[in-house]
Coordinates of N, CA, C and O in Angstrom, one line a residue:
X19 N -7.7 37.8 1.4 CA -8.7 37.2 2.3 C -8.8 38.0 3.6 O -7.8 38.5 4.1
X20 N -10.0 38.1 4.1 CA -10.2 38.9 5.3 C -9.5 38.1 6.4 O -9.7 36.9 6.7
X21 N -8.7 38.8 7.2 CA -7.9 38.2 8.3 C -8.8 37.5 9.3 O -8.4 36.5 9.9
X22 N -10.0 38.1 9.6 CA -10.9 37.5 10.6 C -11.4 36.2 10.1 O -11.5 35.2 10.9
X23 N -11.7 36.1 8.8 CA -12.2 34.8 8.2 C -11.0 33.8 8.2 O -11.2 32.6 8.5
X24 N -9.8 34.2 7.9 CA -8.7 33.3 7.9 C -8.5 32.7 9.2 O -8.1 31.5 9.3
X25 N -8.7 33.4 10.3 CA -8.4 32.9 11.6 C -9.4 31.8 12.0 O -9.2 30.9 12.8
X26 N -10.6 31.8 11.3 CA -11.6 30.8 11.6 C -11.6 29.6 10.7 O -12.3 28.7 10.8
X27 N -10.7 29.7 9.7 CA -10.6 28.6 8.7 C -9.9 27.4 9.2 O -9.1 27.6 10.2
X28 N -10.1 26.3 8.6 CA -9.4 25.1 9.0 C -8.7 24.5 7.8 O -8.7 25.1 6.7
X29 N -8.2 23.3 8.0 CA -7.6 22.6 6.8 C -7.8 21.1 7.0 O -8.1 20.6 8.1
X30 N -7.6 20.4 5.9 CA -7.7 19.0 6.0 C -6.5 18.4 5.2 O -5.9 19.1 4.4
X31 N -6.2 17.2 5.4 CA -5.1 16.5 4.6 C -5.2 15.0 4.8 O -5.7 14.5 5.8
X32 N -4.8 14.3 3.7 CA -4.7 12.9 3.7 C -3.4 12.4 3.1 O -2.9 13.1 2.2
X33 N -2.9 11.3 3.6 CA -1.6 10.8 3.1 C -1.8 9.3 3.0 O -2.4 8.6 3.9
X34 N -1.4 8.7 1.9 CA -1.4 7.3 1.7 C 0.0 6.9 1.2 O 0.4 7.3 0.1
X35 N 0.7 6.0 2.0 CA 2.0 5.5 1.6 C 1.8 4.1 1.2 O 1.4 3.3 2.0
X36 N 2.1 3.7 0.0 CA 1.9 2.4 -0.5 C 3.3 1.7 -0.7 O 4.2 2.2 -1.4
X37 N 3.4 0.5 -0.1 CA 4.6 -0.3 -0.2 C 4.1 -1.6 -0.9 O 2.9 -1.8 -1.2
X38 N 5.0 -2.5 -1.1 CA 4.7 -3.8 -1.8 C 3.7 -4.6 -1.1 O 2.7 -5.1 -1.6
X39 N 3.8 -4.7 0.3 CA 3.0 -5.6 1.0 C 2.2 -5.0 2.1 O 1.6 -5.6 3.0
X40 N 2.2 -3.6 2.2 CA 1.4 -2.9 3.2 C 1.3 -1.5 2.8 O 1.9 -1.0 1.9
X41 N 0.4 -0.8 3.5 CA 0.2 0.7 3.3 C 0.0 1.3 4.6 O -0.5 0.7 5.5
X42 N 0.3 2.6 4.6 CA 0.1 3.4 5.8 C -0.8 4.6 5.4 O -0.6 5.2 4.4
X43 N -1.8 4.9 6.3 CA -2.7 6.0 6.0 C -2.6 7.0 7.2 O -2.4 6.6 8.3
X44 N -2.9 8.2 6.9 CA -3.0 9.3 7.9 C -3.9 10.3 7.4 O -4.0 10.6 6.2
X45 N -4.7 10.9 8.3 CA -5.6 12.0 7.9 C -5.8 13.0 9.0 O -5.6 12.6 10.2
X46 N -6.1 14.2 8.6 CA -6.5 15.2 9.6 C -7.6 16.0 9.0 O -7.6 16.3 7.8
X47 N -8.6 16.2 9.8 CA -9.8 16.9 9.3 C -10.8 15.9 8.7 O -10.9 14.8 9.2
X48 N -11.6 16.4 7.8 CA -12.7 15.5 7.3 C -12.4 15.1 5.8 O -13.3 15.2 5.0
X49 N -11.2 14.7 5.5 CA -10.9 14.2 4.2 C -10.6 12.7 4.3 O -9.5 12.3 4.7
X50 N -11.6 11.9 4.0 CA -11.5 10.5 4.2 C -10.6 9.8 3.2 O -10.4 10.3 2.1
X51 N -10.1 8.7 3.6 CA -9.4 7.8 2.7 C -10.3 6.6 2.4 O -10.7 5.9 3.4
X52 N -10.6 6.3 1.2 CA -11.5 5.2 0.8 C -10.8 4.3 -0.2 O -10.1 4.8 -1.1
X53 N -10.9 3.0 0.1 CA -10.3 2.0 -0.9 C -11.5 1.4 -1.6 O -12.5 1.1 -1.0
X54 N -11.3 1.1 -2.9 CA -12.4 0.5 -3.7 C -11.8 -0.9 -4.2 O -10.7 -0.9 -4.6
X55 N -12.6 -1.9 -4.0 CA -12.3 -3.2 -4.5 C -13.3 -3.8 -5.4 O -14.5 -3.4 -5.3
X56 N -13.0 -4.7 -6.2 CA -13.9 -5.3 -7.1 C -14.8 -6.2 -6.2 O -14.4 -7.0 -5.4
X57 N -16.1 -6.1 -6.5 CA -17.1 -7.0 -5.8 C -16.9 -8.4 -6.2 O -16.9 -8.7 -7.4
X58 N -16.6 -9.4 -5.3 CA -16.3 -10.7 -5.7 C -17.5 -11.4 -6.4 O -17.4 -12.4 -7.1
X59 N -18.8 -10.9 -6.1 CA -19.9 -11.4 -6.8 C -20.3 -10.8 -8.1 O -21.1 -11.3 -8.8
X60 N -19.7 -9.7 -8.4 CA -20.0 -9.0 -9.6 C -18.7 -8.2 -10.0 O -18.5 -7.1 -9.5
X61 N -18.0 -8.7 -11.0 CA -16.7 -8.1 -11.4 C -16.9 -6.7 -12.0 O -15.9 -6.0 -12.2
X62 N -18.1 -6.3 -12.4 CA -18.4 -5.0 -12.9 C -18.8 -4.0 -11.9 O -19.1 -2.8 -12.2
X63 N -18.7 -4.4 -10.6 CA -19.1 -3.5 -9.5 C -18.0 -3.3 -8.5 O -17.2 -4.3 -8.3
X64 N -17.9 -2.1 -7.9 CA -16.8 -1.9 -6.9 C -17.5 -1.6 -5.6 O -18.6 -1.1 -5.5
X65 N -16.8 -2.0 -4.5 CA -17.3 -1.8 -3.2 C -16.3 -0.9 -2.5 O -15.1 -1.1 -2.5
X66 N -16.7 0.2 -1.9 CA -15.9 1.2 -1.2 C -15.9 0.9 0.3 O -16.9 0.6 0.9
X67 N -14.7 1.1 0.9 CA -14.6 1.0 2.3 C -13.7 2.2 2.8 O -12.6 2.4 2.4
X68 N -14.3 3.0 3.8 CA -13.6 4.1 4.3 C -12.6 3.6 5.3 O -12.9 2.8 6.2
X69 N -11.3 3.9 5.2 CA -10.2 3.4 6.0 C -9.8 4.4 7.1 O -9.1 4.0 8.0
X70 N -10.3 5.6 7.0 CA -9.9 6.6 8.0 C -11.2 7.1 8.7 O -12.3 6.9 8.3
X71 N -11.0 7.8 9.9 CA -12.1 8.4 10.6 C -12.0 9.9 10.4 O -11.0 10.5 10.7
X72 N -13.1 10.5 10.0 CA -13.1 12.0 9.9 C -13.1 12.6 11.2 O -13.7 12.2 12.2
X73 N -12.3 13.7 11.3 CA -12.2 14.5 12.6 C -13.2 15.6 12.6 O -13.0 16.7 12.1
X74 N -14.4 15.3 13.1 CA -15.5 16.2 13.0 C -16.0 16.5 14.5 O -15.9 15.7 15.3
X75 N -16.5 17.7 14.7 CA -16.8 18.1 16.1 C -18.0 17.3 16.7 O -18.2 17.4 17.9
X76 N -18.7 16.6 15.9 CA -19.8 15.8 16.5 C -19.3 14.5 17.2 O -20.0 13.8 17.8
X77 N -18.0 14.2 17.0 CA -17.4 13.1 17.7 C -16.9 13.7 19.1 O -16.3 14.8 19.1
X78 N -17.3 13.0 20.2 CA -17.0 13.5 21.5 C -15.5 13.9 21.7 O -15.2 15.0 22.2
X79 N -14.6 13.0 21.3 CA -13.2 13.3 21.4 C -12.7 14.6 20.7 O -11.9 15.4 21.2
X80 N -13.3 14.7 19.5 CA -12.9 15.9 18.7 C -13.5 17.2 19.3 O -12.9 18.2 19.3
X81 N -14.7 17.1 19.7 CA -15.4 18.2 20.4 C -14.5 18.7 21.6 O -14.2 19.9 21.7
X82 N -14.1 17.7 22.4 CA -13.3 18.1 23.6 C -12.0 18.7 23.2 O -11.5 19.6 23.9
X83 N -11.4 18.1 22.2 CA -10.1 18.6 21.7 C -10.2 20.1 21.3 O -9.4 20.9 21.6
X84 N -11.2 20.4 20.5 CA -11.5 21.7 20.0 C -11.7 22.7 21.1 O -11.1 23.8 21.2
X85 N -12.5 22.3 22.1 CA -12.8 23.2 23.2 C -11.6 23.4 24.1 O -11.3 24.5 24.5
X86 N -10.8 22.4 24.3 CA -9.6 22.5 25.1 C -8.6 23.4 24.5 O -7.8 24.0 25.2
X87 N -8.6 23.5 23.2 CA -7.6 24.3 22.5 C -8.2 25.7 22.2 O -7.7 26.4 21.3
X88 N -9.3 26.1 22.9 CA -9.9 27.4 22.7 C -10.5 27.6 21.3 O -10.5 28.7 20.8
X89 N -10.8 26.5 20.7 CA -11.4 26.6 19.3 C -12.9 27.0 19.4 O -13.5 27.0 20.5
X90 N -13.4 27.4 18.3 CA -14.8 27.9 18.2 C -15.6 26.8 17.4 O -15.2 26.3 16.4
X91 N -16.8 26.6 17.9 CA -17.8 25.8 17.2 C -19.1 26.5 17.0 O -19.5 27.2 17.8
X92 N -19.6 26.4 15.8 CA -20.9 27.1 15.5 C -22.0 26.2 15.5 O -21.9 25.0 15.2

């Protein structure tokens, strides 16, 4: 891989720890964690709910974090 391109690359990651009566989620980047449940009105349909927030530069806090760490945005 071109070293200049590698310096501009990022990464994402998600973790889901499942216990008997709770779960813990963590994410970095824009890899969301989504849970799907059976629709109570239609057992043949599933409803998805995103449990994490994507870390994207269009979010003010993310934009500021990237700029503060001398990151580049295109």
